[in-house]
Amino acid sequence: MRPAITAAAIGLAAGLVAAQQAQADIQITGAGSTFAAPIYAKWGDASSSTTGIKLNYQAIGSGAGINQINNRTVDFGASDMPVAADQLTAHKLMQFPTVIGGVDIIVNIPGVKPNQLKLTGPVLADIYLGTITKWNDKQIVALNPGLKLPSLAIAPVHRADGSGTTFVFTDYLGMQSPEWKTKVGSSTSVAWPVGAGAKGSDGVAGTVHQIKGGIGYDESAYAEQNHLTTALLKNKAGKFVAPTMAAFEASAGNADWSKVQNFAIDLNNEPGATSWPIESATFVLLPIDPKDANQSAAVKKFFDWGFTHGSAIAKRLLYIPLPASVHNAIRAAWKKDVPGTM
Amino acid sequence: MSASTTAAGAHPGPARDQGVARALGRRRLRSNRIIEALCIVATVLGLLLLASILVTLIWRGAAGLSLTVFTNNTKPPGSHGGLLNAIVGTLIQTGIGTLIGTPIGLMVGTYLAEYGHRSWLADTVRFVSDVLLSAPSILIGLFVYELVVDPFGGFSGIAGSLALAVLVIPIVVRTTEDMLQLIPSELREAAVALGAPKWTVIVRICYRAAKDGILTGILLAVARIAGETAPLLFTSLGNLNWSISLSQPMASLPVTIYQYAGSAFNDWVQLAWVGALLITVGVLALNIAARLVLRARS
Amino acid sequence: MQQAIALPASRSGRRNSRLGDPIFAGLARGSGILVLLLLGSLILSLFIGGLPAFRRFGFNFLFSTEWDPVHQVFGAAVSVYGTLITSVLALVFAVPLAFGIAFYLTELAPSWLRRPVGTAIELLAAIPSIIYGMWGFFVIVPIMSQYIEPTLINLFDGIPVLQDLFAGPPFGTGIFTAAMILAVMVLPFIAATMRDVFNTVPPVFKESAYGVGCTTWEVMRSIVLPYTRVSVVGGIMLGLGRALGETMAVTFVIGNADRISPNLFSSSNTIASIVALEFPESPTGSLKLASLLALGFILFVISFIVLAISRMLLRPKLKA
C-alpha cells in the first residue's frame, strides 16, 4: 500500500512539474506561405530552447495565411504577396519582411543540361500564354544558337493550389509582357490560359520531371535540393544568369528599401549585371490591435531571434537574409505600431 | 449442353436441322465461355488493383517505419520528425466524434425501428439519413466551418470532432435500424407480457439482443471517419506541435498526410507514406474486426 | 414483421414507467428531428453562403466558364463539367468491371472462393480516399504519362474526332486519370450492390432456365438482369453519387485548370477539388468564397438528385 501511494505521489508531482514546464512555453500560431515554411520551421526548432516559444506554423498558402490573420484565427500570417496599404489599414495589420528567396524555372528537354537553356521574360510569358507551343520555335532557337532543340510540344506546368510562388512568377510575367498583365494578371491563383496544374512544389517538380517538354517554376531551395534542370534567364541588364545564391544576393543587394511603404518591396526584375530576375521577399502580417499582447510580444521575440541568430540557417536553406538596416527599421516599426513589449 | 434436337413439326431451323442445332449450340457455348473468361479477368483485375494499392503502401510505407514515427511529433523537414501528434489527434477526434455521433445515431435508429415505422416523419428521416450517408464529406466540412469555426473565430479539435460526428450518425442509424428490425417480435411481446414499459423493452431487451450488430455499425463508422480528410481541412486545420486541447487546432493523420504528400521534402513524403500505411492498416483491421463480430453472433 | 407494441395499462405506483416512456419516446423522436434539422441547416448554410455569388452573376453563373480570381469573375461551368465528365467516365470504366465481378461472385466462383474474394472487394471500399489520391498520384500518373498517354495520343493522331479527344501533351494528370482513379473507388460499391441484388433472384427462376438448357450467360442475360434491372441501375446511381462528391482521390490528379476542352487528357476541375484547393485562400466575405459555397450548393443539389433516384430504385428490392 505504502509503496503504491509514494509512487502515485511522485508521479503526481512529476506531472505537475511537467505541466508547469509546459506552461512556461508560449505557443504561437502562424499560417501562410509555403515558400517560407522551411525557414520558419527551422527557426522555431532552433530557438525554442532559448526563447521558450513554440511555433505552430501551417503552410497553407499565402492567400490562406492572409485570410487567417484577417480573421484573427492565428497570431501571425505569412504571405509572399505584400498586402496593399488600404487592406492593411482596413484589417489593422502591420507588415514586415523576414527573408528573401528566388524562384527558379525548371525544364525537361531531352539533351538539355542544367543551366544550359536560355530564356527571356517575354518568351516565358508567351509560353504560358500559349502563343509559343514548341521547343524549336524561332524565338527560343534564336536565344539558344548552340543548342539542339527538338520539335517537342511545350508542356507548361503551374501550381494547382493557391501559392505565393505563383504570385511572384505571375508578377514577373506581368512586368515582361503587357498582354499577360491585362489578360491574366498576377495573384496567388490566376486563370492560366494553358498548361496543367500540379499540387504543391513537389507536384510541379514531379510533373515536369515526368513529361518530356515540361516547363515549370519552383522555389530555388527546392530546385537546388532535388537537382532539377534549371534554365538561365535574361535579367534587366541584358545578361543571362543562372539561379545561384550569388545571383539572388546580387538582386537583393540592389533593392532600394527607402522608397517603399510598409516594406512592400517588389524584388522582381532588379537591376544589376548578375542579378536573378525572379525574386521576392516574404512577409509577415501582425495585428496592431492584438487580443493578447503577450502573444504579440512572443511573435516579435521569435522573429527578432531569427534576425539576430537565424541568418546562417537561412543561408543554408538558400534564403537571403535582409540587410541589417532593414532589420533595424523593422524593430522600430514594431515599437511604433504594435503593443506588447518584446 | 446442346439444345434439344427432337424434330417435332414441319418448321425449318434448329428443331428440324441437326447441323444448325449443333452450330447454334457451339456458338452459344463459345459466347458463354468468352463472357465467363471476361468476368474472371474483371475479378482478377479488381484483386490486382487492391494488391497494387496494398503493395505500394507496404513497400513505400514500411521503408519509413521506425520507432521515431511513434515517439516524435511532426517537425520541420530534416529534423527527424515523427507522427505522434497526428496519430494522437486522429485518435482523439475519432473518439469524440464517435462518442457524440453514436448516441444520436442510436436514438434515431431506435426511433425508426420502434416508434416511427412507416409514418411520413420516419420515412423522411430515413431518407435524410441516407442522403447524409453518401453526401460529399467536403460539404460537411464547409458546413461545420460556417457554423462553428467562423463564428467562434478559430480552428479547433472540437470542430473537427463535430464534423466527424455528423459522418458517424447516418452509419449508426442504418445499422441500428436494420439490427433492431431483425429482432423477432416474440421477444418484445414476451417482455411486454411481463409488464415492462416500452423503454425498458427497448433498452434492456432489444439493445442487448442487437448489441453485436450495433457494435459492428460503430466499428464501421469509426473505420470510415478515421480516414476522412476533407471534413478536417477546414475545421481542425492541423497542428505542428503536441496539443490535446480541443479548443486549439489539432493535428490529424489524414490532414498531415495531405500536407506532406504534396510537399517538397523527401523525408516528409516518406512520412506521408508511413502515415498512409498506418491509416490503412488501422481501417482494414477495424473492418475485419467488424466482420468477425458479425460472424460470431450468427 | 414488426408491429406497434400495445402498452399495458399503466402500472400504478410505478413513477418510472410513467415518466420513462414519454422521456424516451421524446428523445427518440427528438433525435429524428435533429437529423432533419442537420440536413436542413446544411442546405441553408450553403445556399445563404452562396447567395452573393448568385445575386452578382445571376443565372449566368451556371454557364459561365470563367474563373478569374484576379478580375473577380467566377462561373460554375468548368467545375460542373469536370464533375460530371469524370464521374460519368468513371462509371463507364467501373460498371462493366463491377458487373463482371458480381457475375463471377454469384454464378461462376466455386463456393469456397466466394467469401474471400467478396471480402477482398469490400476491403477495397474501406480504403480511405486519400490513399487512392496518393496511389493515383505516385503510381498511376507516371504510368499514364510515360506509357499509356503517349501511346493513345500517337494511335489516334490523324483520326478526326478521336485525335481531339486524346491530344497531348501527356501530363499524366487530367480528366482521364481522375476518372480512372474514381472508377477504382466506386467499383467495390457497385460490385457489392450488384452481387447483393443478384442474390435476391429466387433460385427457382434460374433453375428453370438451366433446366431448359440455358448457359450461365443466358441465365444472367435473360433471367437475372431483367429481374434486377431496376436495382442494378439504383446501384450504379449510388456509385455515381459517390463519385460526384469525391475530393481527395481527385484533387491530387485532376490538375487545376479552368477550361472546358474536349481533350480527355487535359486538366480540369471538379467542384470538390476546386473547393479543397481554393477555399483556404478565399478571404472571408469575398465573392470568391461565396462562389465556392455556391458551387458547394450546386454539388449538393446534383448529389441529392442522384442519391434520391438511386434510393428510390434500390430500397424496394434490398430491404423492406
JSON list of C-alpha atoms in Angstrom, two decimals, chain C residues 16-174:
[
{"chain": "C", "resi": 16, "resn": "ASN", "atom": "CA", "xyz": [-40.60, 5.17, -13.61]},
{"chain": "C", "resi": 17, "resn": "SER", "atom": "CA", "xyz": [-42.79, 3.84, -16.35]},
{"chain": "C", "resi": 18, "resn": "ARG", "atom": "CA", "xyz": [-45.00, 6.92, -16.44]},
{"chain": "C", "resi": 19, "resn": "LEU", "atom": "CA", "xyz": [-42.00, 9.19, -16.87]},
{"chain": "C", "resi": 20, "resn": "GLY", "atom": "CA", "xyz": [-39.62, 6.80, -18.63]},
{"chain": "C", "resi": 21, "resn": "ASP", "atom": "CA", "xyz": [-41.72, 6.14, -21.68]},
{"chain": "C", "resi": 22, "resn": "PRO", "atom": "CA", "xyz": [-42.54, 9.72, -22.67]},
{"chain": "C", "resi": 23, "resn": "ILE", "atom": "CA", "xyz": [-38.97, 10.79, -21.99]},
{"chain": "C", "resi": 24, "resn": "PHE", "atom": "CA", "xyz": [-37.50, 8.01, -24.05]},
{"chain": "C", "resi": 25, "resn": "ALA", "atom": "CA", "xyz": [-40.01, 8.43, -26.83]},
{"chain": "C", "resi": 26, "resn": "GLY", "atom": "CA", "xyz": [-39.35, 12.15, -26.80]},
{"chain": "C", "resi": 27, "resn": "LEU", "atom": "CA", "xyz": [-35.61, 11.56, -27.04]},
{"chain": "C", "resi": 28, "resn": "ALA", "atom": "CA", "xyz": [-36.07, 9.20, -29.94]},
{"chain": "C", "resi": 29, "resn": "ARG", "atom": "CA", "xyz": [-38.40, 11.46, -31.84]},
{"chain": "C", "resi": 30, "resn": "GLY", "atom": "CA", "xyz": [-36.24, 14.46, -30.99]},
{"chain": "C", "resi": 31, "resn": "SER", "atom": "CA", "xyz": [-33.13, 12.88, -32.47]},
{"chain": "C", "resi": 32, "resn": "GLY", "atom": "CA", "xyz": [-35.05, 12.12, -35.62]},
{"chain": "C", "resi": 33, "resn": "ILE", "atom": "CA", "xyz": [-35.98, 15.77, -35.90]},
{"chain": "C", "resi": 34, "resn": "LEU", "atom": "CA", "xyz": [-32.38, 16.71, -35.09]},
{"chain": "C", "resi": 35, "resn": "VAL", "atom": "CA", "xyz": [-31.21, 14.78, -38.16]},
{"chain": "C", "resi": 36, "resn": "LEU", "atom": "CA", "xyz": [-33.75, 16.62, -40.27]},
{"chain": "C", "resi": 37, "resn": "LEU", "atom": "CA", "xyz": [-32.54, 19.92, -38.88]},
{"chain": "C", "resi": 38, "resn": "LEU", "atom": "CA", "xyz": [-28.96, 18.90, -39.61]},
{"chain": "C", "resi": 39, "resn": "LEU", "atom": "CA", "xyz": [-29.63, 18.41, -43.28]},
{"chain": "C", "resi": 40, "resn": "GLY", "atom": "CA", "xyz": [-31.81, 21.48, -43.44]},
{"chain": "C", "resi": 41, "resn": "SER", "atom": "CA", "xyz": [-29.15, 23.72, -41.93]},
{"chain": "C", "resi": 42, "resn": "LEU", "atom": "CA", "xyz": [-26.52, 22.19, -44.21]},
{"chain": "C", "resi": 43, "resn": "ILE", "atom": "CA", "xyz": [-28.52, 23.13, -47.29]},
{"chain": "C", "resi": 44, "resn": "LEU", "atom": "CA", "xyz": [-29.38, 26.51, -45.86]},
{"chain": "C", "resi": 45, "resn": "SER", "atom": "CA", "xyz": [-25.82, 27.47, -44.90]},
{"chain": "C", "resi": 46, "resn": "LEU", "atom": "CA", "xyz": [-24.55, 26.55, -48.35]},
{"chain": "C", "resi": 47, "resn": "PHE", "atom": "CA", "xyz": [-27.33, 28.48, -50.06]},
{"chain": "C", "resi": 48, "resn": "ILE", "atom": "CA", "xyz": [-27.05, 31.57, -47.90]},
{"chain": "C", "resi": 49, "resn": "GLY", "atom": "CA", "xyz": [-23.27, 31.50, -48.19]},
{"chain": "C", "resi": 50, "resn": "GLY", "atom": "CA", "xyz": [-23.51, 31.29, -51.96]},
{"chain": "C", "resi": 51, "resn": "LEU", "atom": "CA", "xyz": [-26.20, 33.94, -52.30]},
{"chain": "C", "resi": 52, "resn": "PRO", "atom": "CA", "xyz": [-23.81, 36.86, -53.03]},
{"chain": "C", "resi": 53, "resn": "ALA", "atom": "CA", "xyz": [-22.44, 34.92, -56.00]},
{"chain": "C", "resi": 54, "resn": "PHE", "atom": "CA", "xyz": [-25.89, 34.02, -57.29]},
{"chain": "C", "resi": 55, "resn": "ARG", "atom": "CA", "xyz": [-27.02, 37.61, -56.93]},
{"chain": "C", "resi": 56, "resn": "ARG", "atom": "CA", "xyz": [-23.95, 39.04, -58.63]},
{"chain": "C", "resi": 57, "resn": "PHE", "atom": "CA", "xyz": [-23.77, 36.68, -61.57]},
{"chain": "C", "resi": 58, "resn": "GLY", "atom": "CA", "xyz": [-27.36, 35.59, -61.80]},
{"chain": "C", "resi": 59, "resn": "PHE", "atom": "CA", "xyz": [-28.36, 32.59, -63.78]},
{"chain": "C", "resi": 60, "resn": "ASN", "atom": "CA", "xyz": [-25.25, 33.04, -65.89]},
{"chain": "C", "resi": 61, "resn": "PHE", "atom": "CA", "xyz": [-23.21, 31.65, -63.01]},
{"chain": "C", "resi": 62, "resn": "LEU", "atom": "CA", "xyz": [-24.18, 28.16, -64.04]},
{"chain": "C", "resi": 63, "resn": "PHE", "atom": "CA", "xyz": [-22.98, 28.56, -67.61]},
{"chain": "C", "resi": 64, "resn": "SER", "atom": "CA", "xyz": [-20.01, 30.87, -67.37]},
{"chain": "C", "resi": 65, "resn": "THR", "atom": "CA", "xyz": [-16.66, 29.20, -67.96]},
{"chain": "C", "resi": 66, "resn": "GLU", "atom": "CA", "xyz": [-14.61, 31.98, -66.44]},
{"chain": "C", "resi": 67, "resn": "TRP", "atom": "CA", "xyz": [-12.88, 31.52, -63.13]},
{"chain": "C", "resi": 68, "resn": "ASP", "atom": "CA", "xyz": [-10.67, 34.52, -62.72]},
{"chain": "C", "resi": 69, "resn": "PRO", "atom": "CA", "xyz": [-9.61, 35.43, -59.17]},
{"chain": "C", "resi": 70, "resn": "VAL", "atom": "CA", "xyz": [-7.70, 38.45, -60.41]},
{"chain": "C", "resi": 71, "resn": "HIS", "atom": "CA", "xyz": [-10.61, 40.07, -62.22]},
{"chain": "C", "resi": 72, "resn": "GLN", "atom": "CA", "xyz": [-13.17, 38.67, -59.76]},
{"chain": "C", "resi": 73, "resn": "VAL", "atom": "CA", "xyz": [-15.31, 36.88, -62.32]},
{"chain": "C", "resi": 74, "resn": "PHE", "atom": "CA", "xyz": [-16.47, 33.40, -61.38]},
{"chain": "C", "resi": 75, "resn": "GLY", "atom": "CA", "xyz": [-18.53, 30.78, -63.10]},
{"chain": "C", "resi": 76, "resn": "ALA", "atom": "CA", "xyz": [-19.57, 27.24, -62.35]},
{"chain": "C", "resi": 77, "resn": "ALA", "atom": "CA", "xyz": [-19.49, 25.70, -65.80]},
{"chain": "C", "resi": 78, "resn": "VAL", "atom": "CA", "xyz": [-15.93, 24.34, -65.74]},
{"chain": "C", "resi": 79, "resn": "SER", "atom": "CA", "xyz": [-16.26, 22.72, -62.32]},
{"chain": "C", "resi": 80, "resn": "VAL", "atom": "CA", "xyz": [-19.69, 21.27, -63.07]},
{"chain": "C", "resi": 81, "resn": "TYR", "atom": "CA", "xyz": [-18.41, 19.95, -66.40]},
{"chain": "C", "resi": 82, "resn": "GLY", "atom": "CA", "xyz": [-15.37, 18.40, -64.73]},
{"chain": "C", "resi": 83, "resn": "THR", "atom": "CA", "xyz": [-17.50, 16.85, -62.00]},
{"chain": "C", "resi": 84, "resn": "LEU", "atom": "CA", "xyz": [-19.97, 15.33, -64.45]},
{"chain": "C", "resi": 85, "resn": "ILE", "atom": "CA", "xyz": [-17.48, 14.09, -67.00]},
{"chain": "C", "resi": 86, "resn": "THR", "atom": "CA", "xyz": [-15.10, 12.48, -64.50]},
{"chain": "C", "resi": 87, "resn": "SER", "atom": "CA", "xyz": [-17.99, 10.76, -62.76]},
{"chain": "C", "resi": 88, "resn": "VAL", "atom": "CA", "xyz": [-19.66, 9.54, -65.94]},
{"chain": "C", "resi": 89, "resn": "LEU", "atom": "CA", "xyz": [-16.35, 8.36, -67.38]},
{"chain": "C", "resi": 90, "resn": "ALA", "atom": "CA", "xyz": [-15.62, 6.62, -64.06]},
{"chain": "C", "resi": 91, "resn": "LEU", "atom": "CA", "xyz": [-18.91, 4.75, -64.42]},
{"chain": "C", "resi": 92, "resn": "VAL", "atom": "CA", "xyz": [-18.03, 3.79, -67.99]},
{"chain": "C", "resi": 93, "resn": "PHE", "atom": "CA", "xyz": [-14.90, 2.14, -66.62]},
{"chain": "C", "resi": 94, "resn": "ALA", "atom": "CA", "xyz": [-16.36, 0.77, -63.42]},
{"chain": "C", "resi": 95, "resn": "VAL", "atom": "CA", "xyz": [-19.75, -0.66, -64.41]},
{"chain": "C", "resi": 96, "resn": "PRO", "atom": "CA", "xyz": [-18.53, -3.40, -66.79]},
{"chain": "C", "resi": 97, "resn": "LEU", "atom": "CA", "xyz": [-15.84, -4.39, -64.30]},
{"chain": "C", "resi": 98, "resn": "ALA", "atom": "CA", "xyz": [-18.32, -4.39, -61.42]},
{"chain": "C", "resi": 99, "resn": "PHE", "atom": "CA", "xyz": [-20.75, -6.43, -63.42]},
{"chain": "C", "resi": 100, "resn": "GLY", "atom": "CA", "xyz": [-18.04, -8.94, -64.24]},
{"chain": "C", "resi": 101, "resn": "ILE", "atom": "CA", "xyz": [-17.08, -9.23, -60.58]},
{"chain": "C", "resi": 102, "resn": "ALA", "atom": "CA", "xyz": [-20.69, -9.57, -59.42]},
{"chain": "C", "resi": 103, "resn": "PHE", "atom": "CA", "xyz": [-21.42, -12.19, -62.08]},
{"chain": "C", "resi": 104, "resn": "TYR", "atom": "CA", "xyz": [-18.32, -14.09, -61.06]},
{"chain": "C", "resi": 105, "resn": "LEU", "atom": "CA", "xyz": [-19.16, -13.95, -57.37]},
{"chain": "C", "resi": 106, "resn": "THR", "atom": "CA", "xyz": [-22.75, -15.07, -57.79]},
{"chain": "C", "resi": 107, "resn": "GLU", "atom": "CA", "xyz": [-22.54, -17.69, -60.54]},
{"chain": "C", "resi": 108, "resn": "LEU", "atom": "CA", "xyz": [-19.08, -18.69, -61.53]},
{"chain": "C", "resi": 109, "resn": "ALA", "atom": "CA", "xyz": [-16.89, -18.82, -58.46]},
{"chain": "C", "resi": 110, "resn": "PRO", "atom": "CA", "xyz": [-16.57, -22.06, -56.50]},
{"chain": "C", "resi": 111, "resn": "SER", "atom": "CA", "xyz": [-18.30, -21.63, -53.16]},
{"chain": "C", "resi": 112, "resn": "TRP", "atom": "CA", "xyz": [-15.11, -21.74, -51.10]},
{"chain": "C", "resi": 113, "resn": "LEU", "atom": "CA", "xyz": [-13.77, -18.77, -53.10]},
{"chain": "C", "resi": 114, "resn": "ARG", "atom": "CA", "xyz": [-16.84, -16.56, -52.80]},
{"chain": "C", "resi": 115, "resn": "ARG", "atom": "CA", "xyz": [-16.37, -15.30, -49.27]},
{"chain": "C", "resi": 116, "resn": "PRO", "atom": "CA", "xyz": [-12.65, -14.35, -49.53]},
{"chain": "C", "resi": 117, "resn": "VAL", "atom": "CA", "xyz": [-12.99, -12.67, -52.92]},
{"chain": "C", "resi": 118, "resn": "GLY", "atom": "CA", "xyz": [-16.12, -10.87, -51.80]},
{"chain": "C", "resi": 119, "resn": "THR", "atom": "CA", "xyz": [-14.35, -9.69, -48.66]},
{"chain": "C", "resi": 120, "resn": "ALA", "atom": "CA", "xyz": [-11.36, -8.53, -50.70]},
{"chain": "C", "resi": 121, "resn": "ILE", "atom": "CA", "xyz": [-13.61, -6.44, -52.93]},
{"chain": "C", "resi": 122, "resn": "GLU", "atom": "CA", "xyz": [-15.34, -4.96, -49.89]},
{"chain": "C", "resi": 123, "resn": "LEU", "atom": "CA", "xyz": [-11.99, -4.09, -48.33]},
{"chain": "C", "resi": 124, "resn": "LEU", "atom": "CA", "xyz": [-11.28, -2.08, -51.45]},
{"chain": "C", "resi": 125, "resn": "ALA", "atom": "CA", "xyz": [-14.30, 0.01, -50.46]},
{"chain": "C", "resi": 126, "resn": "ALA", "atom": "CA", "xyz": [-12.95, 0.56, -46.97]},
{"chain": "C", "resi": 127, "resn": "ILE", "atom": "CA", "xyz": [-9.67, 2.14, -48.04]},
{"chain": "C", "resi": 128, "resn": "PRO", "atom": "CA", "xyz": [-9.72, 5.89, -47.27]},
{"chain": "C", "resi": 129, "resn": "SER", "atom": "CA", "xyz": [-9.87, 8.16, -50.27]},
{"chain": "C", "resi": 130, "resn": "ILE", "atom": "CA", "xyz": [-6.62, 9.96, -49.52]},
{"chain": "C", "resi": 131, "resn": "ILE", "atom": "CA", "xyz": [-4.82, 6.67, -50.05]},
{"chain": "C", "resi": 132, "resn": "TYR", "atom": "CA", "xyz": [-6.37, 6.50, -53.51]},
{"chain": "C", "resi": 133, "resn": "GLY", "atom": "CA", "xyz": [-5.17, 10.04, -54.12]},
{"chain": "C", "resi": 134, "resn": "MET", "atom": "CA", "xyz": [-1.61, 9.21, -53.16]},
{"chain": "C", "resi": 135, "resn": "TRP", "atom": "CA", "xyz": [-1.59, 5.91, -55.02]},
{"chain": "C", "resi": 136, "resn": "GLY", "atom": "CA", "xyz": [-3.05, 7.63, -58.04]},
{"chain": "C", "resi": 137, "resn": "PHE", "atom": "CA", "xyz": [-0.50, 10.43, -58.00]},
{"chain": "C", "resi": 138, "resn": "PHE", "atom": "CA", "xyz": [2.61, 8.38, -57.27]},
{"chain": "C", "resi": 139, "resn": "VAL", "atom": "CA", "xyz": [1.80, 5.17, -59.14]},
{"chain": "C", "resi": 140, "resn": "ILE", "atom": "CA", "xyz": [-0.82, 5.79, -61.84]},
{"chain": "C", "resi": 141, "resn": "VAL", "atom": "CA", "xyz": [0.20, 9.25, -63.06]},
{"chain": "C", "resi": 142, "resn": "PRO", "atom": "CA", "xyz": [3.76, 8.23, -64.07]},
{"chain": "C", "resi": 143, "resn": "ILE", "atom": "CA", "xyz": [2.41, 5.15, -65.87]},
{"chain": "C", "resi": 144, "resn": "MET", "atom": "CA", "xyz": [-0.15, 7.30, -67.68]},
{"chain": "C", "resi": 145, "resn": "SER", "atom": "CA", "xyz": [2.35, 9.98, -68.57]},
{"chain": "C", "resi": 146, "resn": "GLN", "atom": "CA", "xyz": [5.12, 7.71, -69.78]},
{"chain": "C", "resi": 147, "resn": "TYR", "atom": "CA", "xyz": [3.32, 4.80, -71.38]},
{"chain": "C", "resi": 148, "resn": "ILE", "atom": "CA", "xyz": [-0.42, 4.98, -71.81]},
{"chain": "C", "resi": 149, "resn": "GLU", "atom": "CA", "xyz": [-0.99, 8.59, -72.82]},
{"chain": "C", "resi": 150, "resn": "PRO", "atom": "CA", "xyz": [1.78, 8.82, -75.44]},
{"chain": "C", "resi": 151, "resn": "THR", "atom": "CA", "xyz": [0.58, 5.52, -76.95]},
{"chain": "C", "resi": 152, "resn": "LEU", "atom": "CA", "xyz": [-3.01, 6.67, -77.19]},
{"chain": "C", "resi": 153, "resn": "ILE", "atom": "CA", "xyz": [-2.01, 10.10, -78.50]},
{"chain": "C", "resi": 154, "resn": "ASN", "atom": "CA", "xyz": [0.07, 8.57, -81.26]},
{"chain": "C", "resi": 155, "resn": "LEU", "atom": "CA", "xyz": [-2.54, 5.93, -82.01]},
{"chain": "C", "resi": 156, "resn": "PHE", "atom": "CA", "xyz": [-5.33, 8.39, -82.63]},
{"chain": "C", "resi": 157, "resn": "ASP", "atom": "CA", "xyz": [-3.24, 11.08, -84.26]},
{"chain": "C", "resi": 158, "resn": "GLY", "atom": "CA", "xyz": [-4.86, 11.96, -87.56]},
{"chain": "C", "resi": 159, "resn": "ILE", "atom": "CA", "xyz": [-8.26, 10.37, -86.89]},
{"chain": "C", "resi": 160, "resn": "PRO", "atom": "CA", "xyz": [-10.76, 13.22, -86.96]},
{"chain": "C", "resi": 161, "resn": "VAL", "atom": "CA", "xyz": [-12.77, 13.02, -83.74]},
{"chain": "C", "resi": 162, "resn": "LEU", "atom": "CA", "xyz": [-10.52, 10.79, -81.69]},
{"chain": "C", "resi": 163, "resn": "GLN", "atom": "CA", "xyz": [-7.44, 12.94, -82.06]},
{"chain": "C", "resi": 164, "resn": "ASP", "atom": "CA", "xyz": [-9.24, 15.79, -80.32]},
{"chain": "C", "resi": 165, "resn": "LEU", "atom": "CA", "xyz": [-10.30, 13.51, -77.52]},
{"chain": "C", "resi": 166, "resn": "PHE", "atom": "CA", "xyz": [-6.82, 12.19, -76.94]},
{"chain": "C", "resi": 167, "resn": "ALA", "atom": "CA", "xyz": [-4.40, 15.05, -77.53]},
{"chain": "C", "resi": 168, "resn": "GLY", "atom": "CA", "xyz": [-1.06, 15.81, -75.91]},
{"chain": "C", "resi": 169, "resn": "PRO", "atom": "CA", "xyz": [0.99, 16.83, -74.04]},
{"chain": "C", "resi": 170, "resn": "PRO", "atom": "CA", "xyz": [0.97, 13.71, -71.87]},
{"chain": "C", "resi": 171, "resn": "PHE", "atom": "CA", "xyz": [0.87, 15.34, -68.46]},
{"chain": "C", "resi": 172, "resn": "GLY", "atom": "CA", "xyz": [-0.31, 12.20, -66.76]},
{"chain": "C", "resi": 173, "resn": "THR", "atom": "CA", "xyz": [-2.81, 14.17, -64.72]},
{"chain": "C", "resi": 174, "resn": "GLY", "atom": "CA", "xyz": [-6.19, 15.29, -66.00]}
]
